[in-house]
PDB file of C-alpha atoms and ligand atoms in Angstrom:
ATOM      1  CA  PRO A   1      62.721 104.885  54.970  1.00 94.00           C
ATOM      2  CA  LEU A   2      65.989 103.562  56.352  1.00 97.00           C
ATOM      3  CA  VAL A   3      68.649 104.180  53.709  1.00 98.00           C
ATOM      4  CA  ASN A   4      72.392 103.912  53.365  1.00 98.00           C
ATOM      5  CA  THR A   5      74.446 107.073  52.819  1.00 98.00           C
ATOM      6  CA  ARG A   6      75.262 106.623  49.112  1.00 98.00           C
ATOM      7  CA  GLU A   7      72.503 108.719  47.551  1.00 98.00           C
ATOM      8  CA  MET A   8      72.537 111.209  50.437  1.00 98.00           C
ATOM      9  CA  PHE A   9      76.226 111.938  49.942  1.00 98.00           C
ATOM     10  CA  LYS A  10      75.961 112.115  46.170  1.00 98.00           C
ATOM     11  CA  LYS A  11      73.295 114.801  46.457  1.00 98.00           C
ATOM     12  CA  ALA A  12      75.161 116.578  49.258  1.00 98.00           C
ATOM     13  CA  TYR A  13      78.360 116.683  47.252  1.00 98.00           C
ATOM     14  CA  GLU A  14      76.659 118.076  44.183  1.00 98.00           C
ATOM     15  CA  GLY A  15      74.534 120.509  46.176  1.00 98.00           C
ATOM     16  CA  LYS A  16      77.558 121.665  48.212  1.00 98.00           C
ATOM     17  CA  TYR A  17      75.915 120.999  51.546  1.00 98.00           C
ATOM     18  CA  ALA A  18      76.457 118.478  54.334  1.00 98.00           C
ATOM     19  CA  ILE A  19      74.241 115.982  56.101  1.00 98.00           C
ATOM     20  CA  GLY A  20      74.264 116.250  59.879  1.00 98.00           C
ATOM     21  CA  ALA A  21      75.170 113.076  61.725  1.00 99.00           C
ATOM     22  CA  PHE A  22      73.862 113.262  65.255  1.00 99.00           C
ATOM     23  CA  ASN A  23      74.690 110.906  68.115  1.00 99.00           C
ATOM     24  CA  VAL A  24      71.717 109.295  69.815  1.00 98.00           C
ATOM     25  CA  ASN A  25      71.398 107.676  73.222  1.00 98.00           C
ATOM     26  CA  ASN A  26      67.726 107.764  74.170  1.00 98.00           C
ATOM     27  CA  MET A  27      64.177 108.508  73.069  1.00 98.00           C
ATOM     28  CA  GLU A  28      64.094 112.253  73.671  1.00 98.00           C
ATOM     29  CA  ILE A  29      67.315 112.786  71.721  1.00 98.00           C
ATOM     30  CA  ILE A  30      66.021 110.756  68.778  1.00 98.00           C
ATOM     31  CA  GLN A  31      62.652 112.526  68.790  1.00 98.00           C
ATOM     32  CA  GLY A  32      64.180 116.001  68.941  1.00 98.00           C
ATOM     33  CA  ILE A  33      66.545 115.302  66.042  1.00 98.00           C
ATOM     34  CA  VAL A  34      63.986 113.551  63.873  1.00 98.00           C
ATOM     35  CA  ASP A  35      61.401 116.280  64.420  1.00 98.00           C
ATOM     36  CA  ALA A  36      63.873 118.904  63.256  1.00 98.00           C
ATOM     37  CA  ALA A  37      64.936 116.939  60.165  1.00 98.00           C
ATOM     38  CA  ALA A  38      61.311 116.252  59.231  1.00 98.00           C
ATOM     39  CA  GLU A  39      60.386 119.929  59.484  1.00 98.00           C
ATOM     40  CA  GLU A  40      63.397 120.853  57.367  1.00 98.00           C
ATOM     41  CA  LYS A  41      62.775 118.015  54.893  1.00 98.00           C
ATOM     42  CA  SER A  42      66.405 117.032  55.284  1.00 98.00           C
ATOM     43  CA  GLY A  43      68.251 113.761  54.963  1.00 97.00           C
ATOM     44  CA  LEU A  44      69.551 112.600  58.316  1.00 98.00           C
ATOM     45  CA  ILE A  45      72.142 110.329  59.868  1.00 98.00           C
ATOM     46  CA  LEU A  46      71.496 108.997  63.345  1.00 98.00           C
ATOM     47  CA  GLN A  47      74.659 107.535  64.776  1.00 98.00           C
ATOM     48  CA  VAL A  48      75.208 105.152  67.605  1.00 98.00           C
ATOM     49  CA  SER A  49      78.531 104.768  69.406  1.00 98.00           C
ATOM     50  CA  ALA A  50      79.734 101.697  71.278  1.00 97.00           C
ATOM     51  CA  GLY A  51      79.034 103.682  74.446  1.00 97.00           C
ATOM     52  CA  ALA A  52      75.469 104.364  73.324  1.00 98.00           C
ATOM     53  CA  ARG A  53      74.940 100.662  72.625  1.00 97.00           C
ATOM     54  CA  LYS A  54      76.232  99.853  76.070  1.00 97.00           C
ATOM     55  CA  TYR A  55      74.082 102.535  77.734  1.00 98.00           C
ATOM     56  CA  ALA A  56      70.774 101.928  75.988  1.00 97.00           C
ATOM     57  CA  ASN A  57      71.035  98.292  74.885  1.00 95.00           C
ATOM     58  CA  PRO A  58      71.321  98.137  71.055  1.00 94.00           C
ATOM     59  CA  ILE A  59      67.825  96.793  70.492  1.00 96.00           C
ATOM     60  CA  TYR A  60      66.153  99.795  72.172  1.00 97.00           C
ATOM     61  CA  LEU A  61      67.973 102.273  69.955  1.00 97.00           C
ATOM     62  CA  ARG A  62      67.199 100.306  66.826  1.00 96.00           C
ATOM     63  CA  LYS A  63      63.510 100.048  67.686  1.00 97.00           C
ATOM     64  CA  LEU A  64      63.333 103.769  68.476  1.00 98.00           C
ATOM     65  CA  VAL A  65      64.837 104.563  65.089  1.00 98.00           C
ATOM     66  CA  GLU A  66      62.346 102.204  63.448  1.00 97.00           C
ATOM     67  CA  ALA A  67      59.581 104.079  65.263  1.00 97.00           C
ATOM     68  CA  ALA A  68      60.940 107.369  63.934  1.00 97.00           C
ATOM     69  CA  ILE A  69      60.861 106.016  60.384  1.00 96.00           C
ATOM     70  CA  GLU A  70      57.265 104.923  60.844  1.00 96.00           C
ATOM     71  CA  ASP A  71      56.314 108.255  62.366  1.00 95.00           C
ATOM     72  CA  LYS A  72      58.011 110.600  59.874  1.00 95.00           C
ATOM     73  CA  ASP A  73      58.381 110.558  56.135  1.00 91.00           C
ATOM     74  CA  ILE A  74      62.140 111.114  55.901  1.00 93.00           C
ATOM     75  CA  ASP A  75      65.319 109.329  54.860  1.00 95.00           C
ATOM     76  CA  ILE A  76      67.385 108.196  57.805  1.00 98.00           C
ATOM     77  CA  ALA A  77      70.699 106.365  57.784  1.00 98.00           C
ATOM     78  CA  LEU A  78      71.355 104.359  60.941  1.00 98.00           C
ATOM     79  CA  HIS A  79      75.100 104.512  61.399  1.00 98.00           C
ATOM     80  CA  LEU A  80      77.640 102.955  63.747  1.00 98.00           C
ATOM     81  CA  ASP A  81      79.961 105.685  65.054  1.00 98.00           C
ATOM     82  CA  HIS A  82      83.624 104.762  65.687  1.00 98.00           C
ATOM     83  CA  GLY A  83      83.412 100.998  65.279  1.00 98.00           C
ATOM     84  CA  GLU A  84      86.668  99.696  66.693  1.00 98.00           C
ATOM     85  CA  SER A  85      86.753  96.241  65.127  1.00 98.00           C
ATOM     86  CA  PHE A  86      85.455  94.203  62.222  1.00 98.00           C
ATOM     87  CA  GLU A  87      83.268  92.322  64.730  1.00 98.00           C
ATOM     88  CA  ILE A  88      81.302  95.330  65.994  1.00 98.00           C
ATOM     89  CA  CYS A  89      80.796  96.516  62.401  1.00 98.00           C
ATOM     90  CA  LYS A  90      79.538  93.067  61.432  1.00 98.00           C
ATOM     91  CA  GLN A  91      77.253  92.956  64.455  1.00 98.00           C
ATOM     92  CA  CYS A  92      75.645  96.282  63.530  1.00 98.00           C
ATOM     93  CA  ILE A  93      75.280  95.309  59.876  1.00 98.00           C
ATOM     94  CA  ASP A  94      73.613  92.070  60.950  1.00 98.00           C
ATOM     95  CA  ASP A  95      71.355  94.130  63.257  1.00 97.00           C
ATOM     96  CA  GLY A  96      70.083  96.278  60.383  1.00 97.00           C
ATOM     97  CA  PHE A  97      72.346  99.331  60.401  1.00 98.00           C
ATOM     98  CA  THR A  98      72.591 100.880  56.941  1.00 98.00           C
ATOM     99  CA  SER A  99      76.009 102.426  57.473  1.00 99.00           C
ATOM    100  CA  VAL A 100      79.025 101.717  59.671  1.00 99.00           C
ATOM    101  CA  MET A 101      82.254 103.439  60.534  1.00 99.00           C
ATOM    102  CA  PHE A 102      85.362 101.401  61.006  1.00 98.00           C
ATOM    103  CA  ASP A 103      87.758 103.626  62.940  1.00 98.00           C
ATOM    104  CA  GLY A 104      91.243 102.299  62.358  1.00 98.00           C
ATOM    105  CA  SER A 105      92.838 105.687  62.891  1.00 97.00           C
ATOM    106  CA  ALA A 106      94.894 104.359  65.788  1.00 95.00           C
ATOM    107  CA  LEU A 107      96.294 101.516  63.650  1.00 97.00           C
ATOM    108  CA  SER A 108      99.146 101.549  61.178  1.00 97.00           C
ATOM    109  CA  PHE A 109      98.263 102.613  57.633  1.00 98.00           C
ATOM    110  CA  GLU A 110      98.472  99.028  56.359  1.00 98.00           C
ATOM    111  CA  GLU A 111      96.459  97.557  59.242  1.00 98.00           C
ATOM    112  CA  ASN A 112      93.813 100.271  58.843  1.00 98.00           C
ATOM    113  CA  ILE A 113      93.571  99.387  55.142  1.00 98.00           C
ATOM    114  CA  ARG A 114      93.392  95.666  55.829  1.00 98.00           C
ATOM    115  CA  ILE A 115      90.468  95.809  58.269  1.00 99.00           C
ATOM    116  CA  THR A 116      88.651  98.594  56.404  1.00 99.00           C
ATOM    117  CA  LYS A 117      88.712  96.377  53.287  1.00 98.00           C
ATOM    118  CA  GLN A 118      87.306  93.495  55.276  1.00 98.00           C
ATOM    119  CA  VAL A 119      84.455  95.669  56.580  1.00 99.00           C
ATOM    120  CA  VAL A 120      83.786  97.104  53.110  1.00 99.00           C
ATOM    121  CA  GLU A 121      83.528  93.637  51.623  1.00 98.00           C
ATOM    122  CA  TYR A 122      81.069  92.440  54.260  1.00 99.00           C
ATOM    123  CA  ALA A 123      79.056  95.671  54.176  1.00 99.00           C
ATOM    124  CA  HIS A 124      78.774  96.102  50.414  1.00 99.00           C
ATOM    125  CA  ALA A 125      77.464  92.558  49.997  1.00 99.00           C
ATOM    126  CA  ARG A 126      74.575  93.720  52.231  1.00 98.00           C
ATOM    127  CA  ASN A 127      74.020  97.166  50.712  1.00 98.00           C
ATOM    128  CA  VAL A 128      75.593  98.916  53.709  1.00 99.00           C
ATOM    129  CA  THR A 129      77.957 101.869  53.256  1.00 99.00           C
ATOM    130  CA  VAL A 130      81.229 102.284  55.137  1.00 99.00           C
ATOM    131  CA  GLU A 131      83.116 105.242  56.572  1.00 99.00           C
ATOM    132  CA  ALA A 132      86.767 104.984  57.578  1.00 99.00           C
ATOM    133  CA  GLU A 133      89.165 107.398  59.239  1.00 98.00           C
ATOM    134  CA  LEU A 134      92.671 108.406  58.340  1.00 98.00           C
ATOM    135  CA  GLY A 135      94.695 110.715  60.539  1.00 96.00           C
ATOM    136  CA  LYS A 136      94.130 111.231  64.252  1.00 91.00           C
ATOM    137  CA  LEU A 137      91.854 113.739  65.935  1.00 88.00           C
ATOM    138  CA  ALA A 138      92.821 115.116  69.312  1.00 74.00           C
ATOM    139  CA  GLY A 139      90.291 114.944  72.142  1.00 62.00           C
ATOM    140  CA  VAL A 140      88.212 112.616  74.223  1.00 54.00           C
ATOM    141  CA  GLU A 141      86.025 109.789  73.026  1.00 51.00           C
ATOM    142  CA  ASP A 142      84.491 107.072  75.080  1.00 47.00           C
ATOM    143  CA  ASP A 143      87.586 104.945  75.592  1.00 51.00           C
ATOM    144  CA  VAL A 144      90.130 106.771  73.513  1.00 55.00           C
ATOM    145  CA  ASN A 145      91.859 109.906  74.705  1.00 57.00           C
ATOM    146  CA  VAL A 146      94.198 111.319  72.105  1.00 62.00           C
ATOM    147  CA  LYS A 147      96.477 114.068  73.375  1.00 62.00           C
ATOM    148  CA  ALA A 148      96.839 117.100  71.111  1.00 62.00           C
ATOM    149  CA  GLU A 149     100.487 116.273  70.391  1.00 59.00           C
ATOM    150  CA  ASP A 150      99.526 112.766  69.251  1.00 63.00           C
ATOM    151  CA  ALA A 151      97.003 114.078  66.762  1.00 70.00           C
ATOM    152  CA  THR A 152      98.117 113.892  63.156  1.00 91.00           C
ATOM    153  CA  TYR A 153      96.485 115.600  60.259  1.00 95.00           C
ATOM    154  CA  THR A 154      95.478 113.494  57.266  1.00 97.00           C
ATOM    155  CA  ASP A 155      98.102 113.238  54.555  1.00 96.00           C
ATOM    156  CA  PRO A 156      96.465 114.028  51.171  1.00 97.00           C
ATOM    157  CA  ALA A 157      98.436 111.474  49.123  1.00 97.00           C
ATOM    158  CA  GLN A 158      97.746 108.777  51.709  1.00 97.00           C
ATOM    159  CA  ALA A 159      94.051 109.619  51.619  1.00 98.00           C
ATOM    160  CA  VAL A 160      93.946 108.920  47.883  1.00 98.00           C
ATOM    161  CA  GLU A 161      95.806 105.636  48.266  1.00 98.00           C
ATOM    162  CA  PHE A 162      93.574 104.640  51.183  1.00 98.00           C
ATOM    163  CA  VAL A 163      90.367 105.279  49.252  1.00 98.00           C
ATOM    164  CA  GLU A 164      91.627 103.477  46.149  1.00 98.00           C
ATOM    165  CA  ARG A 165      92.851 100.411  48.001  1.00 98.00           C
ATOM    166  CA  THR A 166      89.857  99.996  50.328  1.00 98.00           C
ATOM    167  CA  GLY A 167      86.890 101.044  48.199  1.00 98.00           C
ATOM    168  CA  VAL A 168      85.505 102.750  51.307  1.00 99.00           C
ATOM    169  CA  ASP A 169      82.463 104.987  50.697  1.00 99.00           C
ATOM    170  CA  SER A 170      83.489 108.010  52.747  1.00 99.00           C
ATOM    171  CA  LEU A 171      86.549 109.132  54.663  1.00 99.00           C
ATOM    172  CA  ALA A 172      86.840 111.009  57.949  1.00 98.00           C
ATOM    173  CA  ILE A 173      89.830 113.307  57.917  1.00 98.00           C
ATOM    174  CA  ALA A 174      91.808 115.168  60.561  1.00 97.00           C
ATOM    175  CA  ILE A 175      92.248 118.876  59.824  1.00 96.00           C
ATOM    176  CA  GLY A 176      92.134 120.330  63.332  1.00 95.00           C
ATOM    177  CA  THR A 177      88.749 119.389  64.761  1.00 96.00           C
ATOM    178  CA  SER A 178      88.556 117.293  67.917  1.00 96.00           C
ATOM    179  CA  HIS A 179      85.932 115.569  70.030  1.00 96.00           C
ATOM    180  CA  GLY A 180      84.396 117.153  73.110  1.00 97.00           C
ATOM    181  CA  ALA A 181      83.792 120.675  74.422  1.00 97.00           C
ATOM    182  CA  TYR A 182      87.383 121.962  74.502  1.00 96.00           C
ATOM    183  CA  LYS A 183      88.562 122.030  70.932  1.00 96.00           C
ATOM    184  CA  PHE A 184      90.850 125.038  70.877  1.00 93.00           C
ATOM    185  CA  LYS A 185      93.015 126.710  73.498  1.00 89.00           C
ATOM    186  CA  GLY A 186      93.468 129.873  71.450  1.00 90.00           C
ATOM    187  CA  GLU A 187      91.779 130.960  68.249  1.00 94.00           C
ATOM    188  CA  PRO A 188      89.850 128.229  66.440  1.00 95.00           C
ATOM    189  CA  GLN A 189      91.745 127.100  63.368  1.00 94.00           C
ATOM    190  CA  LEU A 190      91.183 124.425  60.748  1.00 95.00           C
ATOM    191  CA  ASP A 191      93.605 123.443  58.020  1.00 96.00           C
ATOM    192  CA  PHE A 192      91.487 124.436  55.014  1.00 97.00           C
ATOM    193  CA  GLU A 193      94.469 124.240  52.696  1.00 97.00           C
ATOM    194  CA  ARG A 194      94.731 120.544  53.543  1.00 96.00           C
ATOM    195  CA  LEU A 195      91.005 120.043  53.094  1.00 98.00           C
ATOM    196  CA  GLU A 196      91.123 121.700  49.668  1.00 98.00           C
ATOM    197  CA  LYS A 197      94.090 119.548  48.695  1.00 98.00           C
ATOM    198  CA  ILE A 198      92.424 116.298  49.755  1.00 98.00           C
ATOM    199  CA  SER A 199      89.180 117.345  48.128  1.00 98.00           C
ATOM    200  CA  SER A 200      90.850 118.237  44.831  1.00 98.00           C
ATOM    201  CA  LEU A 201      92.674 114.885  44.745  1.00 98.00           C
ATOM    202  CA  LEU A 202      89.393 113.041  45.348  1.00 98.00           C
ATOM    203  CA  PRO A 203      86.830 114.805  43.153  1.00 98.00           C
ATOM    204  CA  GLY A 204      83.249 113.773  43.855  1.00 98.00           C
ATOM    205  CA  TYR A 205      84.300 111.895  46.972  1.00 98.00           C
ATOM    206  CA  PRO A 206      82.450 112.484  50.281  1.00 99.00           C
ATOM    207  CA  LEU A 207      84.608 113.532  53.223  1.00 99.00           C
ATOM    208  CA  VAL A 208      83.551 113.475  56.872  1.00 98.00           C
ATOM    209  CA  LEU A 209      84.246 115.850  59.744  1.00 98.00           C
ATOM    210  CA  HIS A 210      84.254 114.450  63.251  1.00 98.00           C
ATOM    211  CA  GLY A 211      84.492 116.620  66.322  1.00 98.00           C
ATOM    212  CA  ALA A 212      82.488 119.303  64.576  1.00 98.00           C
ATOM    213  CA  SER A 213      80.313 120.709  67.341  1.00 98.00           C
ATOM    214  CA  SER A 214      80.413 124.459  67.527  1.00 98.00           C
ATOM    215  CA  VAL A 215      79.981 124.375  71.325  1.00 98.00           C
ATOM    216  CA  MET A 216      77.205 126.938  71.177  1.00 98.00           C
ATOM    217  CA  GLN A 217      77.977 129.565  73.772  1.00 98.00           C
ATOM    218  CA  GLU A 218      74.340 130.197  74.704  1.00 98.00           C
ATOM    219  CA  TYR A 219      74.100 126.650  76.068  1.00 98.00           C
ATOM    220  CA  VAL A 220      77.513 126.724  77.722  1.00 98.00           C
ATOM    221  CA  GLN A 221      76.461 129.926  79.478  1.00 98.00           C
ATOM    222  CA  MET A 222      73.105 128.461  80.437  1.00 98.00           C
ATOM    223  CA  CYS A 223      74.838 125.429  81.962  1.00 98.00           C
ATOM    224  CA  ASN A 224      77.212 127.669  83.904  1.00 98.00           C
ATOM    225  CA  GLU A 225      74.443 130.024  84.998  1.00 98.00           C
ATOM    226  CA  TYR A 226      72.359 127.193  86.422  1.00 98.00           C
ATOM    227  CA  GLY A 227      74.914 125.427  88.574  1.00 98.00           C
ATOM    228  CA  GLY A 228      77.192 123.876  85.987  1.00 98.00           C
ATOM    229  CA  SER A 229      80.935 124.348  85.616  1.00 98.00           C
ATOM    230  CA  ILE A 230      82.275 124.077  82.091  1.00 97.00           C
ATOM    231  CA  PRO A 231      84.503 127.114  81.776  1.00 95.00           C
ATOM    232  CA  GLY A 232      86.455 127.779  78.606  1.00 93.00           C
ATOM    233  CA  ALA A 233      84.486 125.402  76.393  1.00 96.00           C
ATOM    234  CA  LYS A 234      85.090 126.234  72.740  1.00 97.00           C
ATOM    235  CA  GLY A 235      84.145 124.660  69.412  1.00 98.00           C
ATOM    236  CA  VAL A 236      84.343 125.011  65.651  1.00 98.00           C
ATOM    237  CA  PRO A 237      82.828 128.308  64.439  1.00 98.00           C
ATOM    238  CA  GLU A 238      79.759 127.812  62.275  1.00 98.00           C
ATOM    239  CA  GLU A 239      81.255 129.695  59.313  1.00 98.00           C
ATOM    240  CA  MET A 240      84.058 127.128  59.175  1.00 98.00           C
ATOM    241  CA  LEU A 241      81.575 124.265  59.044  1.00 98.00           C
ATOM    242  CA  ALA A 242      79.588 125.948  56.291  1.00 98.00           C
ATOM    243  CA  ARG A 243      82.811 126.494  54.366  1.00 98.00           C
ATOM    244  CA  ALA A 244      83.870 122.850  54.802  1.00 98.00           C
ATOM    245  CA  ALA A 245      80.465 121.697  53.531  1.00 98.00           C
ATOM    246  CA  LYS A 246      81.231 123.391  50.222  1.00 98.00           C
ATOM    247  CA  LEU A 247      84.625 121.673  49.921  1.00 98.00           C
ATOM    248  CA  GLY A 248      83.599 118.035  49.704  1.00 98.00           C
ATOM    249  CA  VAL A 249      82.588 117.509  53.318  1.00 98.00           C
ATOM    250  CA  CYS A 250      79.267 115.662  53.132  1.00 99.00           C
ATOM    251  CA  LYS A 251      78.864 114.477  56.732  1.00 99.00           C
ATOM    252  CA  ILE A 252      79.311 116.610  59.834  1.00 99.00           C
ATOM    253  CA  ASN A 253      79.266 114.881  63.225  1.00 98.00           C
ATOM    254  CA  VAL A 254      77.592 116.480  66.206  1.00 99.00           C
ATOM    255  CA  ASP A 255      77.300 115.079  69.694  1.00 98.00           C
ATOM    256  CA  THR A 256      78.671 117.637  72.153  1.00 98.00           C
ATOM    257  CA  ASP A 257      76.238 120.377  71.062  1.00 98.00           C
ATOM    258  CA  LEU A 258      73.308 118.081  71.795  1.00 99.00           C
ATOM    259  CA  ARG A 259      74.721 117.160  75.197  1.00 98.00           C
ATOM    260  CA  LEU A 260      75.184 120.809  76.101  1.00 98.00           C
ATOM    261  CA  ALA A 261      71.709 121.840  74.946  1.00 98.00           C
ATOM    262  CA  MET A 262      70.042 118.972  76.754  1.00 98.00           C
ATOM    263  CA  THR A 263      71.945 119.575  79.967  1.00 98.00           C
ATOM    264  CA  ALA A 264      71.366 123.333  79.848  1.00 98.00           C
ATOM    265  CA  ALA A 265      67.618 122.835  79.457  1.00 98.00           C
ATOM    266  CA  VAL A 266      67.441 120.331  82.319  1.00 98.00           C
ATOM    267  CA  ARG A 267      69.573 122.475  84.629  1.00 98.00           C
ATOM    268  CA  LYS A 268      67.502 125.563  83.957  1.00 98.00           C
ATOM    269  CA  PHE A 269      64.202 123.802  84.457  1.00 98.00           C
ATOM    270  CA  LEU A 270      65.180 122.094  87.691  1.00 98.00           C
ATOM    271  CA  ILE A 271      66.642 125.232  89.242  1.00 98.00           C
ATOM    272  CA  GLU A 272      63.577 127.248  88.289  1.00 98.00           C
ATOM    273  CA  ASN A 273      61.128 124.567  89.399  1.00 98.00           C
ATOM    274  CA  PRO A 274      62.562 123.013  92.564  1.00 98.00           C
ATOM    275  CA  SER A 275      59.350 121.259  93.551  1.00 98.00           C
ATOM    276  CA  VAL A 276      58.735 119.465  90.233  1.00 98.00           C
ATOM    277  CA  PHE A 277      59.787 115.823  90.038  1.00 98.00           C
ATOM    278  CA  ASP A 278      57.964 114.550  86.965  1.00 98.00           C
ATOM    279  CA  PRO A 279      60.750 113.617  84.488  1.00 98.00           C
ATOM    280  CA  ARG A 280      58.553 114.553  81.549  1.00 98.00           C
ATOM    281  CA  LYS A 281      58.561 118.129  82.782  1.00 98.00           C
ATOM    282  CA  TYR A 282      62.321 118.498  82.348  1.00 98.00           C
ATOM    283  CA  LEU A 283      62.920 115.997  79.537  1.00 98.00           C
ATOM    284  CA  GLY A 284      60.291 117.790  77.436  1.00 98.00           C
ATOM    285  CA  PRO A 285      62.249 121.077  77.391  1.00 98.00           C
ATOM    286  CA  ALA A 286      65.445 119.050  76.851  1.00 98.00           C
ATOM    287  CA  ARG A 287      63.885 117.476  73.768  1.00 99.00           C
ATOM    288  CA  ASP A 288      62.779 120.929  72.539  1.00 99.00           C
ATOM    289  CA  ALA A 289      66.334 122.227  72.966  1.00 98.00           C
ATOM    290  CA  ILE A 290      67.741 119.327  70.936  1.00 98.00           C
ATOM    291  CA  LYS A 291      65.238 120.050  68.189  1.00 99.00           C
ATOM    292  CA  GLU A 292      66.163 123.726  68.127  1.00 98.00           C
ATOM    293  CA  VAL A 293      69.875 123.004  67.869  1.00 99.00           C
ATOM    294  CA  VAL A 294      69.450 120.440  65.093  1.00 99.00           C
ATOM    295  CA  GLN A 295      67.075 122.615  63.115  1.00 98.00           C
ATOM    296  CA  HIS A 296      69.519 125.510  63.341  1.00 98.00           C
ATOM    297  CA  LYS A 297      72.401 123.338  62.138  1.00 98.00           C
ATOM    298  CA  ILE A 298      70.455 121.900  59.217  1.00 98.00           C
ATOM    299  CA  LYS A 299      68.971 125.203  58.100  1.00 98.00           C
ATOM    300  CA  ASP A 300      71.620 127.798  58.907  1.00 98.00           C
ATOM    301  CA  VAL A 301      74.916 125.912  58.888  1.00 98.00           C
ATOM    302  CA  PHE A 302      74.938 122.630  56.939  1.00 98.00           C
ATOM    303  CA  GLY A 303      72.470 123.747  54.250  1.00 98.00           C
ATOM    304  CA  SER A 304      70.616 120.427  53.889  1.00 98.00           C
ATOM    305  CA  SER A 305      67.047 121.756  54.137  1.00 98.00           C
ATOM    306  CA  ASP A 306      64.674 120.577  51.390  1.00 96.00           C
ATOM    307  CA  SER A 307      67.057 117.833  50.321  1.00 93.00           C
ATOM    308  CA  ILE A 308      64.431 115.071  50.297  1.00 90.00           C
TER     309      ILE A 308
HETATM  310  O1  G3H B 401      82.901 110.519  68.902  1.00 96.50           O
HETATM  311  C1  G3H B 401      82.377 110.319  69.995  1.00 96.50           C
HETATM  312  C2  G3H B 401      80.944 110.630  70.214  1.00 96.50           C
HETATM  313  O2  G3H B 401      80.811 111.902  70.796  1.00 96.50           O
HETATM  314  C3  G3H B 401      80.296 109.552  71.024  1.00 96.50           C
HETATM  315  O3  G3H B 401      80.625 109.661  72.368  1.00 96.50           O
HETATM  316  O4  G3H B 401      81.478 107.361  72.825  1.00 96.50           O
HETATM  317  O5  G3H B 401      80.720 108.875  74.704  1.00 96.50           O
HETATM  318  O6  G3H B 401      79.047 107.863  73.123  1.00 96.50           O
HETATM  319  P1  G3H B 401      80.467 108.351  73.338  1.00 96.50           P
HETATM  320  P1  13P B 402      81.656 116.508  68.891  1.00 96.50           P
HETATM  321  O1  13P B 402      82.245 116.073  70.182  1.00 96.50           O
HETATM  322  O2  13P B 402      82.343 117.729  68.359  1.00 96.50           O
HETATM  323  O3  13P B 402      80.176 116.701  68.934  1.00 96.50           O
HETATM  324  O4  13P B 402      81.950 115.349  67.814  1.00 96.50           O
HETATM  325  C1  13P B 402      81.108 114.230  67.723  1.00 96.50           C
HETATM  326  C2  13P B 402      81.672 113.148  66.852  1.00 96.50           C
HETATM  327  O5  13P B 402      82.600 113.314  66.093  1.00 96.50           O
HETATM  328  C3  13P B 402      81.013 111.837  66.938  1.00 96.50           C
HETATM  329  O6  13P B 402      81.672 110.871  66.174  1.00 96.50           O
HETATM  330 ZN1   ZN B 403      83.768 111.131  66.065  1.00 96.50          ZN
HETATM  331 NA1   NA B 404      79.349 118.926  50.955  1.00 96.50          NA
END
């Protein structure tokens, strides 16, 4: 069934694993992810960004997720990713989302608290859970482009105050991850000391990692080998994600890895089969690649297999 994230996160926290939150934009992406989660008997978060809503038309995504629920016997939370205003959060709640993120990370502390509280109040009255963000990630999102020097790591004391004053259900923190395929210039590094500090100040509380793709090199190489050009792409090593999952991180966001896998599969197929023009012939392998990536994450990295 469609569920909010409350029970999922409680179990994830206690079991020291994380639930994968995967961005969806079309049918093949949803099918690949849901297939993997069903085979692994894992809880799942499907998340929709404002860009995804604009691309697909919100109703198509919602109906595809409803189809997935009917097709497979798993728990899925339908989540708004990076909601920029109270209004978009409200819209998604009214549309049947079970979870929303209000991203006030670009606002002042007080303004972030004010709107987060407003979203929490509206959401909780409708059994919807809310994620907020404190601190700024570097990197590229749809409309926001935060330069590395403008990124600020989450302050542990502020995180506690933020959670207490807003009643928000989960908190995305900045400890060195970033959105997109170019996360580190040199060696990958996350501020685990900060994560441990925040986690110890908020016992039992679910934290969220955005920008957590590992930028799997096999797919980067496949893209580059078959006509692509994404040199120097680098992500968060899997060991770091597994470690974070044991330190209170209950939700790990992945979009870039799905994009890379899908694109690699399509590139490879089209180069190897220049005379084929049936979209099912290249979207099929793309869907298989998505499934493989998600299954690997769930089973080998996040540890959420057999959680339902
Ligand atoms: O955090 C951003 C996600 O990767 C979604 O990306 O806004 O281009 O859909 P998008
Ligand atoms: P990646 O770009 O690392 O996949 O992060 C996705 C994300 O945080 C979506 O909110
Ligand atoms: Zn994000
Ligand atoms: Na966890």
